[in-house]
Coordinates of N, CA and C in Angstrom, one line a residue:
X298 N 81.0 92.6 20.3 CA 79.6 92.7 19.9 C 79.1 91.2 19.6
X299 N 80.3 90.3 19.1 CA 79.5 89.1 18.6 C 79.0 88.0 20.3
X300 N 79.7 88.2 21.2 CA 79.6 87.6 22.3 C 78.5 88.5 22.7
X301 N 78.1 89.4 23.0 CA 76.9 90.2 24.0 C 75.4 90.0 22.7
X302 N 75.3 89.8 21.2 CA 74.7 89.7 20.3 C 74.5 87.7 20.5
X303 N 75.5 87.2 20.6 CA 74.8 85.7 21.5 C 74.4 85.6 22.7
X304 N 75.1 86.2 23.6 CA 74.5 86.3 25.2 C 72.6 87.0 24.9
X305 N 72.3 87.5 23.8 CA 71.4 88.3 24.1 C 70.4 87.2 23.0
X306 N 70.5 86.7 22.3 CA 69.7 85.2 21.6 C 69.4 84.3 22.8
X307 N 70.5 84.2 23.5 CA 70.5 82.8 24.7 C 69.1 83.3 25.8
X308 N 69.7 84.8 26.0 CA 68.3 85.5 26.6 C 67.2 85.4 25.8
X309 N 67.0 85.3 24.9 CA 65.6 85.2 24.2 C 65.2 83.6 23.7
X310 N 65.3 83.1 24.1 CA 65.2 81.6 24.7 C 64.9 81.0 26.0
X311 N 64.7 82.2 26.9 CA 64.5 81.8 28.1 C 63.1 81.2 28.0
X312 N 62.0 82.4 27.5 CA 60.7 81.5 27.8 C 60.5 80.4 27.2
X313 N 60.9 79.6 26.7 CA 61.0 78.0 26.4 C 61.1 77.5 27.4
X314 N 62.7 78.0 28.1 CA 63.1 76.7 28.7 C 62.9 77.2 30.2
X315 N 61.9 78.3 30.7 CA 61.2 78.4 32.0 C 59.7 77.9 31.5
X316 N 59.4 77.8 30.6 CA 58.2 77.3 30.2 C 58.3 75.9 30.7
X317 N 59.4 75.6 29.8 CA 59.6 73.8 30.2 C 60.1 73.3 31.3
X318 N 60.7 73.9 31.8 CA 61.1 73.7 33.7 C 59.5 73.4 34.0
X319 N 59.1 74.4 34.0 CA 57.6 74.5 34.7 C 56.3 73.5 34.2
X320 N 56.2 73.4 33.1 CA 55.7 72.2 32.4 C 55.6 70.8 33.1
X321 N 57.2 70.9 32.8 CA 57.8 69.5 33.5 C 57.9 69.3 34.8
X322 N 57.6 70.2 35.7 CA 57.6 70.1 37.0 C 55.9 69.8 37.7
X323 N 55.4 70.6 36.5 CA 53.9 70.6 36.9 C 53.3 69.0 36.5
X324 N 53.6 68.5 35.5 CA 53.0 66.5 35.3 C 54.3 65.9 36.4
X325 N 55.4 66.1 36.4 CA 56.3 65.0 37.2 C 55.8 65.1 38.8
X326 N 55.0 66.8 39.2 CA 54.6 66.6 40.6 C 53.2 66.0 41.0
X327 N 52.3 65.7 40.0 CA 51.3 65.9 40.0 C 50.0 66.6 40.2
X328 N 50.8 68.1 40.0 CA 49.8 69.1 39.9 C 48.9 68.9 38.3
X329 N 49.6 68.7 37.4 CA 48.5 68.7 36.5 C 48.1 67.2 36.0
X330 N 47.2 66.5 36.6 CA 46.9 65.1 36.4 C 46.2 64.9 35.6
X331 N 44.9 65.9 35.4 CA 43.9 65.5 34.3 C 44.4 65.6 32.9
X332 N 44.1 65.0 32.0 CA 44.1 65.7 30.5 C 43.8 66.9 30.4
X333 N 42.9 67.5 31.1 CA 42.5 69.1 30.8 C 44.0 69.6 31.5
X334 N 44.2 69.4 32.5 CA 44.8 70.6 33.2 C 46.2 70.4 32.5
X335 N 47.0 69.1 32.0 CA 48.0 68.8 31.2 C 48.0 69.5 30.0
X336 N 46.7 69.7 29.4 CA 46.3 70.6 28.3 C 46.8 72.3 28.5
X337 N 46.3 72.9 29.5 CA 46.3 74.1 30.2 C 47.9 74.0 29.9
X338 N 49.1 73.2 31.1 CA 50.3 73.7 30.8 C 50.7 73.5 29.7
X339 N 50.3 72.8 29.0 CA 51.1 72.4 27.3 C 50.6 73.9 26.5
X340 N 49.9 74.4 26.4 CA 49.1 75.4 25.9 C 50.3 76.7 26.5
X341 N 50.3 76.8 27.9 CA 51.4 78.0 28.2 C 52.6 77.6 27.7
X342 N 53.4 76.4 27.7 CA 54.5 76.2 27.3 C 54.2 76.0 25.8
X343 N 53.4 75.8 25.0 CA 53.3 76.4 23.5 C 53.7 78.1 23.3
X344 N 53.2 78.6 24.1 CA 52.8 80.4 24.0 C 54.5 80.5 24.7
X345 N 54.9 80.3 25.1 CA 56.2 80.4 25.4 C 56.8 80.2 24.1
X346 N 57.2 78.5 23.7 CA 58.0 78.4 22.6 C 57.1 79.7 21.2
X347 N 56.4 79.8 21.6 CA 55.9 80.8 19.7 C 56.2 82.0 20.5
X348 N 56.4 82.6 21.7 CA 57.3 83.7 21.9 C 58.8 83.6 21.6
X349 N 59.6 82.5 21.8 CA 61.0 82.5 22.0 C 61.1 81.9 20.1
X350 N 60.5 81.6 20.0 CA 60.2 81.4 17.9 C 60.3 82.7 17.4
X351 N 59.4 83.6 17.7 CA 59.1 84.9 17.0 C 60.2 85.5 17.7
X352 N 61.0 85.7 18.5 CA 62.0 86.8 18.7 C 63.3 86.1 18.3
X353 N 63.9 84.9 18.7 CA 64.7 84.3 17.6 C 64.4 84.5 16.0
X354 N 63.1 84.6 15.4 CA 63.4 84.9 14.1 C 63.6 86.2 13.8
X355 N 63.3 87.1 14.7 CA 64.3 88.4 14.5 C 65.4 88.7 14.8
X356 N 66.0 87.9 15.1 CA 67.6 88.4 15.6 C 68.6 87.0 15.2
X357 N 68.1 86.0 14.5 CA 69.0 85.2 14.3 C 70.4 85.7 13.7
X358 N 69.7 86.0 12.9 CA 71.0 86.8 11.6 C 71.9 88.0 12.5
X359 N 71.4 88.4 13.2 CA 72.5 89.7 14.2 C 73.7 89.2 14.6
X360 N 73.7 87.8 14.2 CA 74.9 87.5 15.1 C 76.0 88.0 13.2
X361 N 75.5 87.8 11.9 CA 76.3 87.9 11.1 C 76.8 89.5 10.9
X362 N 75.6 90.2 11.6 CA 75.6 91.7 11.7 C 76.4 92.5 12.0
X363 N 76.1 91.1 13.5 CA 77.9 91.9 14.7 C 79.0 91.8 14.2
X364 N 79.5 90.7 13.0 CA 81.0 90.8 13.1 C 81.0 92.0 11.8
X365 N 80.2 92.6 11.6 CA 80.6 94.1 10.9 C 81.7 95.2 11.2
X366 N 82.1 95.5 10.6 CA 83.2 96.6 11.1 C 81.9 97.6 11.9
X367 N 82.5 98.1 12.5 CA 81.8 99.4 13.5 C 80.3 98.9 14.0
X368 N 80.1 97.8 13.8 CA 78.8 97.4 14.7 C 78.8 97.6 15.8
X369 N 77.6 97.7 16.2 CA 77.2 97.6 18.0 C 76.2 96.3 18.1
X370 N 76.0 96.2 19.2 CA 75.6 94.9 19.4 C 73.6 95.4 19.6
X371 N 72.7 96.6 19.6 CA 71.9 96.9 19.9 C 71.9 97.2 18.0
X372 N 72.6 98.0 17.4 CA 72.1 98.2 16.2 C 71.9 96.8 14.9
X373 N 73.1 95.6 15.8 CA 73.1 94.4 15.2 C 71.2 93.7 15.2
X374 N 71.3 93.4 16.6 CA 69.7 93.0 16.4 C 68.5 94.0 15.6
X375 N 69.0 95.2 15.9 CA 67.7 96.3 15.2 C 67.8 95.2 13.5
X376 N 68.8 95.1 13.0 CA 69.3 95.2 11.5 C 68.7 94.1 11.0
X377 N 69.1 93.1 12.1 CA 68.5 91.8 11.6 C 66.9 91.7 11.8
X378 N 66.5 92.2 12.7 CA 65.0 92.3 13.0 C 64.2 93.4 11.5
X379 N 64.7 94.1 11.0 CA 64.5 95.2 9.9 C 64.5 93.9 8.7
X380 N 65.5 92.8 8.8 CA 66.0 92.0 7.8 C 64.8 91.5 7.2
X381 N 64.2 90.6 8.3 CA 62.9 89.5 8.2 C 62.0 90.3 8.6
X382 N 61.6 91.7 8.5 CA 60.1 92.3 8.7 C 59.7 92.1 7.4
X383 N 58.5 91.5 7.3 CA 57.1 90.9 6.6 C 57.8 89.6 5.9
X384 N 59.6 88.7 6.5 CA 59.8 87.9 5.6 C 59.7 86.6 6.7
X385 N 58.9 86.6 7.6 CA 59.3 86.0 8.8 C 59.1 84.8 8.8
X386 N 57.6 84.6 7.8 CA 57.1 82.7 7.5 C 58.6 82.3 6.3
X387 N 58.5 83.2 5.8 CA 59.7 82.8 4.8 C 61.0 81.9 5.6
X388 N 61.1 82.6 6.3 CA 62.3 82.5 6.9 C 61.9 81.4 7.4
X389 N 61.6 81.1 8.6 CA 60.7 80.3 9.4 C 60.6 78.7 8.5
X390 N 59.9 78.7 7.2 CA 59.9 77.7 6.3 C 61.1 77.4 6.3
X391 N 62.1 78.0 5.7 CA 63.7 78.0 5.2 C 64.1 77.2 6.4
X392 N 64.3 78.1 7.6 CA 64.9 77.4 9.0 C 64.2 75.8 9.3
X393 N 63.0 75.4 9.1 CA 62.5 74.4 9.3 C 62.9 73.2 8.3
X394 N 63.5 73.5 7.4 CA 64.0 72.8 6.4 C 65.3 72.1 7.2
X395 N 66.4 73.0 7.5 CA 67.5 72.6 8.1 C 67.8 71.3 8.6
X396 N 66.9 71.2 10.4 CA 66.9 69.9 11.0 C 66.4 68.8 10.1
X397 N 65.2 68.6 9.1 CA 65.0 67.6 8.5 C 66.1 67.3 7.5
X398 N 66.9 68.3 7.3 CA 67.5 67.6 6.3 C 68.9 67.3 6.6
X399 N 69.3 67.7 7.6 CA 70.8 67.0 8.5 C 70.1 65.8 9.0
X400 N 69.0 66.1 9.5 CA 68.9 64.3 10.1 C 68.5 63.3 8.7
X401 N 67.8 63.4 7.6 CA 68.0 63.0 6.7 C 69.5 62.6 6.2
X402 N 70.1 63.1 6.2 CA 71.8 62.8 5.9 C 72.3 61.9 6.8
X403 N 72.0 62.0 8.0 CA 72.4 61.5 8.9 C 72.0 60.1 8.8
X404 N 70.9 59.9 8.8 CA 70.4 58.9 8.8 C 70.7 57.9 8.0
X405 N 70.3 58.3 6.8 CA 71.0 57.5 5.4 C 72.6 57.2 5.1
X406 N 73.2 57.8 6.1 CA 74.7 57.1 5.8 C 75.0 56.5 7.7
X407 N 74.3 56.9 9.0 CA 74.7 56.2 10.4 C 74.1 54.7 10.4
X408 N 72.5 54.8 9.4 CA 71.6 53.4 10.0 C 72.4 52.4 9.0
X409 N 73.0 52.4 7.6 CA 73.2 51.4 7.4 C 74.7 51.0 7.8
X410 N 75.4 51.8 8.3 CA 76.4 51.4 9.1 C 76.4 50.9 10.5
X411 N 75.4 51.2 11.1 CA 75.0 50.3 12.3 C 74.5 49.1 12.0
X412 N 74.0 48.8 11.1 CA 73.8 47.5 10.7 C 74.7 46.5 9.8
X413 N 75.7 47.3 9.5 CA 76.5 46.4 8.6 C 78.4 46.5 9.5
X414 N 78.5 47.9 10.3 CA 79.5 47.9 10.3 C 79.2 49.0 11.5
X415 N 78.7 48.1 12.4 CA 78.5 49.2 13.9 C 79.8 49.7 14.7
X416 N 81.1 48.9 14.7 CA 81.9 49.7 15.6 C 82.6 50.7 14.9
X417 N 82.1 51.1 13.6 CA 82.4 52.1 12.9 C 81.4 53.5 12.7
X418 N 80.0 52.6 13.3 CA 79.0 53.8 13.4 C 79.4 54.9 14.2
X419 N 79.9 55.1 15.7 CA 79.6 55.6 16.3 C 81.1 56.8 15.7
X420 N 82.2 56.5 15.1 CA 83.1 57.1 14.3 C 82.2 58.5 13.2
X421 N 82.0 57.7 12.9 CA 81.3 58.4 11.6 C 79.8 59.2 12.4
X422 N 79.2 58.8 13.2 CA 78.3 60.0 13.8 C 78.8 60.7 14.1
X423 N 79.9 60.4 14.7 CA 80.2 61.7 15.6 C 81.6 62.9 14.4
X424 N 81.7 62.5 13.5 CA 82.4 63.2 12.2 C 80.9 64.2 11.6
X425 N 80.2 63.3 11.3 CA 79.1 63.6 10.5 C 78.1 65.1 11.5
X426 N 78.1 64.7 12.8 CA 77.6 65.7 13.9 C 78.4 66.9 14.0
X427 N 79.9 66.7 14.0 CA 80.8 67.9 13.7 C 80.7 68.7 12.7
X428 N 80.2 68.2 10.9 CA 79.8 68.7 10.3 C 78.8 69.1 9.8
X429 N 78.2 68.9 10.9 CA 76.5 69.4 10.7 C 76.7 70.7 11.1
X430 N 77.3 71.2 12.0 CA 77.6 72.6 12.9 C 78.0 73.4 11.3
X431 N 79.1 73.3 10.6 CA 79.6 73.5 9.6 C 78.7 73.8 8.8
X432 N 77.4 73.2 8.1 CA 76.7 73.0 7.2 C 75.6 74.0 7.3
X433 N 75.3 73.9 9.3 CA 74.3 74.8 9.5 C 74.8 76.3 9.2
X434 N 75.6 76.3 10.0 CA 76.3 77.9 9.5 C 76.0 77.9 8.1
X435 N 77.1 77.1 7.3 CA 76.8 78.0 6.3 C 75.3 78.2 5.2
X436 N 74.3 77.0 5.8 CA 73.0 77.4 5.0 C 72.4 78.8 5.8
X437 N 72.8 78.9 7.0 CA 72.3 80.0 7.6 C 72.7 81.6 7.0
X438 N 74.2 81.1 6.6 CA 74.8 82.5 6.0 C 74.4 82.8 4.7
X439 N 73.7 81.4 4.2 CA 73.5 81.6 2.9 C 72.3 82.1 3.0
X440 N 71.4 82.1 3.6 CA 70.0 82.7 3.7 C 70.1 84.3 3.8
X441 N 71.0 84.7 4.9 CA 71.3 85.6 5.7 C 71.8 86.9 4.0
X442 N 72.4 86.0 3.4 CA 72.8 86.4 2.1 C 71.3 86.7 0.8
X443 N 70.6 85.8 0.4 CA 69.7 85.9 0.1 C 68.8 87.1 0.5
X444 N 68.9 87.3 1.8 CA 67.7 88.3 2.3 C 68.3 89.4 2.4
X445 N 69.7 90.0 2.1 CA 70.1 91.0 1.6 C 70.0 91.5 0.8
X446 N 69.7 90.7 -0.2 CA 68.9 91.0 -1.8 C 67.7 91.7 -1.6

C-alpha cells in the first residue's frame, strides 16, 4: 500500500511538471516571445501547479495512512483527503512554513562556515541536508497527528 499510495502522489504532480516541460519549451523555442504571450504560458503553468497543490494537499498524509494495519491504498487517500476537508489553507500555511524554516537553519549554520571554514562547508551541508529529510517527516507526522485531533 505504501509504494502504490507514493506511486499515486508522484501521479498527482504530473501537471506541474508537464506544465513546466511545456512552459519551458514554449520561451526556450520562441513561441512565446512577447510579454503577453509569456504571460499566457505562465498563467497555464500556474493553473497547473494550484492543481497539483490542491490534490497533493489531499493525499499527503495517505502515505501515513497506508502503513495502517489493513489499509488499502484507495481507502488511504479517501482518509487523508476526509483529513484536510475544510482544513486545507490550514494545512497549506503549516506546509509553507517547512522549506523557510530548513533553509533558515541551513543557512545560519552553511554561510558562516563558508566563510570561516569552507573545506568544511560542504561536510556539514551535506549532514545538515540528510537531516532535513528526517526533520521533514517528522513535522509532517506531527501535523498529520494534530489533525487527528
Amino acid at each position: 500500500p505504501f509504494v502504490l499510495v507514493f506511486v499515486m502522489l508522484i501521479a498527482q504532480c504530473l501537471p506541474l511538471i508537464i506544465g513546466s516541460a511545456i512552459y519551458g519549451s514554449a520561451v526556450n523555442s520562441g513561441l512565446a516571445m512577447s510579454g503577453l504571450e509569456q504571460t499566457v504560458w505562465l498563467m497555464a503553468l500556474l493553473i497547473g501547479a494550484a492543481w497539483t497543490l490542491r490534490m497533493l494537499l489531499g493525499s499527503i498524509f495517505s502515505i501515513y495512512f497506508s502503513t495502517l494495519p489493513e489499509m488499502h491504498p484507495k481507502r488511504a487517500l479517501h482518509s487523508a483527503k476526509q483529513l484536510v476537508k475544510f482544513r486545507r489553507m490550514i494545512v497549506f500555511r503549516r506546509l509553507m512554513f517547512l522549506p523557510f524554516a530548513v533553509l533558515v537553519v541551513m543557512a545560519l549554520v552553511v554561510v558562516p562556515l563558508i566563510i570561516f571554514a569552507a573545506p568544511l562547508a560542504g561536510f556539514v551541508f551535506y549532514i545538515l541536508a540528510s537531516s532535513a529529510l528526517l526533520f521533514v517527516h517528522l513535522y509532517l507526522y506531527q501535523l498529520y497527528r494534530e489533525l487527528l485531533k
